[in-house]
Amino acid sequence: MKSKVRELRQAAGLSQGALGEAVGVSRQTINALETGRYDPSLTLAARLARHFGSTIEEIFDVVED
Amino acid sequence: MSLRTDRLPVSRVNIVLVSAFVVGGLVTLVLGHVLQAAGLFLAGAGGLHCALWARRPTARDVTRLNALEWRDERDRRLGKDALSVVGATALALSVVELVVVSILALDAALWLAWVQVLVLGTVWGVSNSVAVRRG
């Protein structure tokens, strides 16, 4: 799944580790999200949206089948 | 089975595994088998070391998975995927073991092989039911 996590994180001046710590996941999970290798749970997506003051739809490009 | 335990120094499953080695080592020592006891203590110490190593903030994800020290939802998903392969492999190997032991007609081993297949089959059925209920 495509996402805007990387650009939002870089705009906020955060490292992957710092963002991971802020939302309760590992640096590798943030990296996997940014590279589209991992689809987050609804809980993590909501946590990221709240962290960036955005919505899940704005951050994640959910492609409908 | 939850492997993520923020308040504990290592995961619950590692506490169980290390405890099994330590208790087994103590019992073996009491029974007078010093070398075997030393082996069990060493295995327990090694397992504990690996678990603590995997809990470091900078540990790689594969290190955490190998040590059963899941940190977040991605670790849990990957770990469960990997363990499901282990389970399927164990089930297949058990059936092969049952067939081989039946051909060779080894009574004690045959009984054990039957128990193993039945237990693994039951665990598989229960796991599937739980997974379906959780959706």
GROMACS .gro file of N, CA and C in nm, chain A residues 24-26 28-29 32 37-41 43-44, chain B residues 4 57-61 64 71-75 77:
model
   78
   24GLY      N    1   0.487   0.367   1.883
   24GLY     CA    2   0.494   0.236   1.949
   24GLY      C    3   0.529   0.119   1.861
   25VAL      N    4   0.608   0.144   1.755
   25VAL     CA    5   0.655   0.032   1.672
   25VAL      C    6   0.805   0.046   1.648
   26SER      N    7   0.863  -0.054   1.582
   26SER     CA    8   1.007  -0.052   1.560
   26SER      C    9   1.044   0.034   1.438
   28GLN      N   10   1.213  -0.068   1.194
   28GLN     CA   11   1.195  -0.151   1.074
   28GLN      C   12   1.051  -0.149   1.026
   29THR      N   13   0.956  -0.137   1.118
   29THR     CA   14   0.814  -0.132   1.078
   29THR      C   15   0.785  -0.002   1.004
   32ALA      N   16   0.924  -0.045   0.663
   32ALA     CA   17   0.839  -0.133   0.582
   32ALA      C   18   0.712  -0.060   0.536
   37ARG      N   19   0.599  -0.230   0.193
   37ARG     CA   20   0.611  -0.374   0.216
   37ARG      C   21   0.517  -0.423   0.326
   38TYR      N   22   0.458  -0.331   0.401
   38TYR     CA   23   0.374  -0.372   0.513
   38TYR      C   24   0.250  -0.282   0.520
   39ASP      N   25   0.133  -0.345   0.530
   39ASP     CA   26   0.008  -0.271   0.549
   39ASP      C   27  -0.022  -0.265   0.698
   40PRO      N   28  -0.038  -0.144   0.752
   40PRO     CA   29  -0.056  -0.133   0.897
   40PRO      C   30  -0.195  -0.179   0.941
   41SER      N   31  -0.205  -0.210   1.069
   41SER     CA   32  -0.337  -0.238   1.126
   41SER      C   33  -0.414  -0.107   1.134
   43THR      N   34  -0.536   0.017   1.395
   43THR     CA   35  -0.487   0.087   1.515
   43THR      C   36  -0.362   0.169   1.483
   44LEU      N   37  -0.266   0.107   1.414
   44LEU     CA   38  -0.142   0.178   1.383
   44LEU      C   39  -0.168   0.291   1.283
   69ARG      N   40   0.471  -1.045   2.343
   69ARG     CA   41   0.516  -0.908   2.368
   69ARG      C   42   0.486  -0.870   2.513
  122PRO      N   43   1.708  -0.194   2.172
  122PRO     CA   44   1.632  -0.107   2.081
  122PRO      C   45   1.684  -0.113   1.938
  123THR      N   46   1.813  -0.141   1.921
  123THR     CA   47   1.872  -0.141   1.787
  123THR      C   48   1.873  -0.279   1.722
  124ALA      N   49   1.810  -0.377   1.786
  124ALA     CA   50   1.812  -0.513   1.732
  124ALA      C   51   1.739  -0.519   1.598
  125ARG      N   52   1.790  -0.604   1.506
  125ARG     CA   53   1.724  -0.621   1.376
  125ARG      C   54   1.594  -0.699   1.396
  126ASP      N   55   1.502  -0.682   1.298
  126ASP     CA   56   1.373  -0.752   1.312
  126ASP      C   57   1.390  -0.904   1.307
  129ARG      N   58   1.489  -1.032   1.642
  129ARG     CA   59   1.375  -1.042   1.735
  129ARG      C   60   1.290  -1.164   1.704
  136ARG      N   61   0.821  -0.722   1.904
  136ARG     CA   62   0.808  -0.586   1.961
  136ARG      C   63   0.679  -0.518   1.922
  137ASP      N   64   0.631  -0.542   1.800
  137ASP     CA   65   0.511  -0.470   1.755
  137ASP      C   66   0.426  -0.558   1.665
  138GLU      N   67   0.324  -0.495   1.603
  138GLU     CA   68   0.227  -0.573   1.525
  138GLU      C   69   0.290  -0.641   1.403
  139ARG      N   70   0.391  -0.576   1.342
  139ARG     CA   71   0.457  -0.638   1.226
  139ARG      C   72   0.536  -0.760   1.270
  140ASP      N   73   0.607  -0.749   1.382
  140ASP     CA   74   0.680  -0.865   1.435
  140ASP      C   75   0.582  -0.980   1.461
  142ARG      N   76   0.288  -1.038   1.322
  142ARG     CA   77   0.237  -1.097   1.198
  142ARG      C   78   0.342  -1.185   1.131
   0.00000   0.00000   0.00000
